[in-house]
Amino acid sequence: MSASPARLSTLRLSELCGVDHKTIHRFEYESSGPSPGLLLQIARAVDVPLAELVW
């Protein structure tokens, strides 16, 4: 299931990716970065190509 990035809350994204919402929060504020596998899950959740997230 994917969702529009503009309408996706941190909590909903974490649910779609199967991680704690605090994990997504850390990525949002750049205190850490996602693993390659989680980055792929995020790309799928927001329905964007993986390359778009890493540029």
PDB file of N, CA and C in Angstrom:
ATOM      1  N   MET A   1       0.841  -1.183   0.000  1.00  0.00           N
ATOM      2  CA  MET A   1       0.000   0.000   0.000  1.00  0.00           C
ATOM      3  C   MET A   1       0.880   1.237   0.000  1.00  0.00           C
ATOM      4  N   SER A   2       0.600   2.166  -0.872  1.00  0.00           N
ATOM      5  CA  SER A   2       1.373   3.390  -0.909  1.00  0.00           C
ATOM      6  C   SER A   2       0.472   4.569  -0.572  1.00  0.00           C
ATOM      7  N   ALA A   3       1.108   5.679  -0.260  1.00  0.00           N
ATOM      8  CA  ALA A   3       0.371   6.880   0.107  1.00  0.00           C
ATOM      9  C   ALA A   3       1.095   8.092  -0.429  1.00  0.00           C
ATOM     10  N   SER A   4       0.353   9.163  -0.607  1.00  0.00           N
ATOM     11  CA  SER A   4       0.940  10.406  -1.085  1.00  0.00           C
ATOM     12  C   SER A   4       1.907  10.961  -0.048  1.00  0.00           C
ATOM     13  N   PRO A   5       3.160  11.251  -0.425  1.00  0.00           N
ATOM     14  CA  PRO A   5       4.126  11.768   0.537  1.00  0.00           C
ATOM     15  C   PRO A   5       3.662  13.038   1.233  1.00  0.00           C
ATOM     16  N   ALA A   6       2.926  13.895   0.547  1.00  0.00           N
ATOM     17  CA  ALA A   6       2.482  15.152   1.135  1.00  0.00           C
ATOM     18  C   ALA A   6       1.437  14.935   2.229  1.00  0.00           C
ATOM     19  N   ARG A   7       0.776  13.818   2.215  1.00  0.00           N
ATOM     20  CA  ARG A   7      -0.297  13.553   3.182  1.00  0.00           C
ATOM     21  C   ARG A   7       0.071  12.480   4.201  1.00  0.00           C
ATOM     22  N   LEU A   8       1.279  12.039   4.193  1.00  0.00           N
ATOM     23  CA  LEU A   8       1.690  10.918   5.029  1.00  0.00           C
ATOM     24  C   LEU A   8       2.321  11.410   6.319  1.00  0.00           C
ATOM     25  N   SER A   9       1.750  11.020   7.430  1.00  0.00           N
ATOM     26  CA  SER A   9       2.328  11.399   8.717  1.00  0.00           C
ATOM     27  C   SER A   9       3.506  10.483   9.055  1.00  0.00           C
ATOM     28  N   THR A  10       4.331  10.944   9.949  1.00  0.00           N
ATOM     29  CA  THR A  10       5.444  10.130  10.428  1.00  0.00           C
ATOM     30  C   THR A  10       4.923   8.817  11.010  1.00  0.00           C
ATOM     31  N   LEU A  11       3.844   8.902  11.747  1.00  0.00           N
ATOM     32  CA  LEU A  11       3.251   7.702  12.350  1.00  0.00           C
ATOM     33  C   LEU A  11       2.770   6.731  11.277  1.00  0.00           C
ATOM     34  N   ARG A  12       2.082   7.230  10.269  1.00  0.00           N
ATOM     35  CA  ARG A  12       1.570   6.338   9.216  1.00  0.00           C
ATOM     36  C   ARG A  12       2.704   5.723   8.414  1.00  0.00           C
ATOM     37  N   LEU A  13       3.723   6.519   8.104  1.00  0.00           N
ATOM     38  CA  LEU A  13       4.875   5.978   7.381  1.00  0.00           C
ATOM     39  C   LEU A  13       5.545   4.879   8.191  1.00  0.00           C
ATOM     40  N   SER A  14       5.682   5.093   9.488  1.00  0.00           N
ATOM     41  CA  SER A  14       6.302   4.062  10.322  1.00  0.00           C
ATOM     42  C   SER A  14       5.468   2.783  10.328  1.00  0.00           C
ATOM     43  N   GLU A  15       4.152   2.925  10.333  1.00  0.00           N
ATOM     44  CA  GLU A  15       3.277   1.753  10.285  1.00  0.00           C
ATOM     45  C   GLU A  15       3.446   1.003   8.965  1.00  0.00           C
ATOM     46  N   LEU A  16       3.497   1.749   7.856  1.00  0.00           N
ATOM     47  CA  LEU A  16       3.652   1.119   6.548  1.00  0.00           C
ATOM     48  C   LEU A  16       4.989   0.392   6.418  1.00  0.00           C
ATOM     49  N   CYS A  17       6.013   0.906   7.113  1.00  0.00           N
ATOM     50  CA  CYS A  17       7.358   0.326   7.016  1.00  0.00           C
ATOM     51  C   CYS A  17       7.651  -0.682   8.120  1.00  0.00           C
ATOM     52  N   GLY A  18       6.767  -0.772   9.104  1.00  0.00           N
ATOM     53  CA  GLY A  18       6.960  -1.722  10.190  1.00  0.00           C
ATOM     54  C   GLY A  18       8.042  -1.333  11.175  1.00  0.00           C
ATOM     55  N   VAL A  19       8.202  -0.022  11.385  1.00  0.00           N
ATOM     56  CA  VAL A  19       9.193   0.463  12.356  1.00  0.00           C
ATOM     57  C   VAL A  19       8.518   1.424  13.328  1.00  0.00           C
ATOM     58  N   ASP A  20       9.197   1.717  14.412  1.00  0.00           N
ATOM     59  CA  ASP A  20       8.697   2.669  15.397  1.00  0.00           C
ATOM     60  C   ASP A  20       8.693   4.074  14.792  1.00  0.00           C
ATOM     61  N   HIS A  21       7.709   4.882  15.161  1.00  0.00           N
ATOM     62  CA  HIS A  21       7.633   6.241  14.605  1.00  0.00           C
ATOM     63  C   HIS A  21       8.848   7.089  14.984  1.00  0.00           C
ATOM     64  N   LYS A  22       9.495   6.751  16.085  1.00  0.00           N
ATOM     65  CA  LYS A  22      10.700   7.488  16.491  1.00  0.00           C
ATOM     66  C   LYS A  22      11.840   7.258  15.499  1.00  0.00           C
ATOM     67  N   THR A  23      11.849   6.107  14.867  1.00  0.00           N
ATOM     68  CA  THR A  23      12.865   5.814  13.848  1.00  0.00           C
ATOM     69  C   THR A  23      12.716   6.772  12.677  1.00  0.00           C
ATOM     70  N   ILE A  24      11.494   6.950  12.201  1.00  0.00           N
ATOM     71  CA  ILE A  24      11.236   7.874  11.095  1.00  0.00           C
ATOM     72  C   ILE A  24      11.561   9.303  11.526  1.00  0.00           C
ATOM     73  N   HIS A  25      11.222   9.643  12.742  1.00  0.00           N
ATOM     74  CA  HIS A  25      11.521  10.981  13.265  1.00  0.00           C
ATOM     75  C   HIS A  25      13.027  11.259  13.221  1.00  0.00           C
ATOM     76  N   ARG A  26      13.836  10.284  13.586  1.00  0.00           N
ATOM     77  CA  ARG A  26      15.301  10.461  13.544  1.00  0.00           C
ATOM     78  C   ARG A  26      15.782  10.718  12.120  1.00  0.00           C
ATOM     79  N   PHE A  27      15.193  10.050  11.147  1.00  0.00           N
ATOM     80  CA  PHE A  27      15.568  10.283   9.748  1.00  0.00           C
ATOM     81  C   PHE A  27      15.169  11.694   9.324  1.00  0.00           C
ATOM     82  N   GLU A  28      13.989  12.093   9.757  1.00  0.00           N
ATOM     83  CA  GLU A  28      13.462  13.407   9.385  1.00  0.00           C
ATOM     84  C   GLU A  28      14.376  14.531   9.879  1.00  0.00           C
ATOM     85  N   TYR A  29      14.948  14.347  11.053  1.00  0.00           N
ATOM     86  CA  TYR A  29      15.803  15.374  11.635  1.00  0.00           C
ATOM     87  C   TYR A  29      17.285  15.044  11.506  1.00  0.00           C
ATOM     88  N   GLU A  30      17.596  14.094  10.624  1.00  0.00           N
ATOM     89  CA  GLU A  30      18.955  13.726  10.239  1.00  0.00           C
ATOM     90  C   GLU A  30      19.881  13.346  11.396  1.00  0.00           C
ATOM     91  N   SER A  31      19.311  12.802  12.461  1.00  0.00           N
ATOM     92  CA  SER A  31      20.179  12.308  13.522  1.00  0.00           C
ATOM     93  C   SER A  31      20.687  10.905  13.208  1.00  0.00           C
ATOM     94  N   SER A  32      20.067  10.270  12.217  1.00  0.00           N
ATOM     95  CA  SER A  32      20.544   8.987  11.695  1.00  0.00           C
ATOM     96  C   SER A  32      19.896   8.778  10.336  1.00  0.00           C
ATOM     97  N   GLY A  33      20.365   7.780   9.620  1.00  0.00           N
ATOM     98  CA  GLY A  33      19.811   7.487   8.299  1.00  0.00           C
ATOM     99  C   GLY A  33      19.301   6.070   8.237  1.00  0.00           C
ATOM    100  N   PRO A  34      18.396   5.801   7.309  1.00  0.00           N
ATOM    101  CA  PRO A  34      17.833   4.452   7.187  1.00  0.00           C
ATOM    102  C   PRO A  34      18.809   3.474   6.551  1.00  0.00           C
ATOM    103  N   SER A  35      18.645   2.219   6.877  1.00  0.00           N
ATOM    104  CA  SER A  35      19.404   1.160   6.222  1.00  0.00           C
ATOM    105  C   SER A  35      18.923   1.066   4.778  1.00  0.00           C
ATOM    106  N   PRO A  36      19.707   0.450   3.902  1.00  0.00           N
ATOM    107  CA  PRO A  36      19.249   0.293   2.515  1.00  0.00           C
ATOM    108  C   PRO A  36      17.904  -0.421   2.406  1.00  0.00           C
ATOM    109  N   GLY A  37      17.693  -1.434   3.226  1.00  0.00           N
ATOM    110  CA  GLY A  37      16.424  -2.162   3.192  1.00  0.00           C
ATOM    111  C   GLY A  37      15.250  -1.306   3.613  1.00  0.00           C
ATOM    112  N   LEU A  38      15.435  -0.507   4.657  1.00  0.00           N
ATOM    113  CA  LEU A  38      14.360   0.368   5.112  1.00  0.00           C
ATOM    114  C   LEU A  38      14.129   1.497   4.122  1.00  0.00           C
ATOM    115  N   LEU A  39      15.179   1.972   3.513  1.00  0.00           N
ATOM    116  CA  LEU A  39      15.034   3.005   2.489  1.00  0.00           C
ATOM    117  C   LEU A  39      14.160   2.494   1.339  1.00  0.00           C
ATOM    118  N   LEU A  40      14.341   1.253   0.972  1.00  0.00           N
ATOM    119  CA  LEU A  40      13.511   0.645  -0.066  1.00  0.00           C
ATOM    120  C   LEU A  40      12.052   0.544   0.390  1.00  0.00           C
ATOM    121  N   GLN A  41      11.831   0.176   1.640  1.00  0.00           N
ATOM    122  CA  GLN A  41      10.471   0.113   2.178  1.00  0.00           C
ATOM    123  C   GLN A  41       9.810   1.489   2.147  1.00  0.00           C
ATOM    124  N   ILE A  42      10.566   2.511   2.493  1.00  0.00           N
ATOM    125  CA  ILE A  42      10.031   3.874   2.475  1.00  0.00           C
ATOM    126  C   ILE A  42       9.667   4.270   1.047  1.00  0.00           C
ATOM    127  N   ALA A  43      10.541   3.986   0.108  1.00  0.00           N
ATOM    128  CA  ALA A  43      10.268   4.307  -1.298  1.00  0.00           C
ATOM    129  C   ALA A  43       8.984   3.629  -1.754  1.00  0.00           C
ATOM    130  N   ARG A  44       8.808   2.396  -1.395  1.00  0.00           N
ATOM    131  CA  ARG A  44       7.588   1.675  -1.770  1.00  0.00           C
ATOM    132  C   ARG A  44       6.367   2.279  -1.091  1.00  0.00           C
ATOM    133  N   ALA A  45       6.499   2.647   0.184  1.00  0.00           N
ATOM    134  CA  ALA A  45       5.373   3.202   0.943  1.00  0.00           C
ATOM    135  C   ALA A  45       4.886   4.516   0.352  1.00  0.00           C
ATOM    136  N   VAL A  46       5.799   5.324  -0.170  1.00  0.00           N
ATOM    137  CA  VAL A  46       5.409   6.617  -0.740  1.00  0.00           C
ATOM    138  C   VAL A  46       5.314   6.572  -2.264  1.00  0.00           C
ATOM    139  N   ASP A  47       5.536   5.383  -2.827  1.00  0.00           N
ATOM    140  CA  ASP A  47       5.391   5.142  -4.256  1.00  0.00           C
ATOM    141  C   ASP A  47       6.265   6.067  -5.108  1.00  0.00           C
ATOM    142  N   VAL A  48       7.540   6.124  -4.731  1.00  0.00           N
ATOM    143  CA  VAL A  48       8.520   6.878  -5.533  1.00  0.00           C
ATOM    144  C   VAL A  48       9.716   5.966  -5.807  1.00  0.00           C
ATOM    145  N   PRO A  49      10.420   6.202  -6.893  1.00  0.00           N
ATOM    146  CA  PRO A  49      11.605   5.390  -7.173  1.00  0.00           C
ATOM    147  C   PRO A  49      12.666   5.593  -6.078  1.00  0.00           C
ATOM    148  N   LEU A  50      13.362   4.546  -5.752  1.00  0.00           N
ATOM    149  CA  LEU A  50      14.396   4.608  -4.735  1.00  0.00           C
ATOM    150  C   LEU A  50      15.413   5.710  -5.039  1.00  0.00           C
ATOM    151  N   ALA A  51      15.783   5.855  -6.289  1.00  0.00           N
ATOM    152  CA  ALA A  51      16.756   6.885  -6.688  1.00  0.00           C
ATOM    153  C   ALA A  51      16.310   8.288  -6.309  1.00  0.00           C
ATOM    154  N   GLU A  52      15.008   8.514  -6.291  1.00  0.00           N
ATOM    155  CA  GLU A  52      14.482   9.830  -5.936  1.00  0.00           C
ATOM    156  C   GLU A  52      14.735  10.144  -4.454  1.00  0.00           C
ATOM    157  N   LEU A  53      14.784   9.117  -3.632  1.00  0.00           N
ATOM    158  CA  LEU A  53      15.018   9.336  -2.200  1.00  0.00           C
ATOM    159  C   LEU A  53      16.493   9.551  -1.871  1.00  0.00           C
ATOM    160  N   VAL A  54      17.367   9.033  -2.684  1.00  0.00           N
ATOM    161  CA  VAL A  54      18.793   9.121  -2.345  1.00  0.00           C
ATOM    162  C   VAL A  54      19.507  10.268  -3.035  1.00  0.00           C
ATOM    163  N   TRP A  55      18.848  10.980  -3.911  1.00  0.00           N
ATOM    164  CA  TRP A  55      19.476  12.137  -4.551  1.00  0.00           C
ATOM    165  C   TRP A  55      19.262  13.311  -3.710  1.00  0.00           C
TER     166      TRP A  55
END
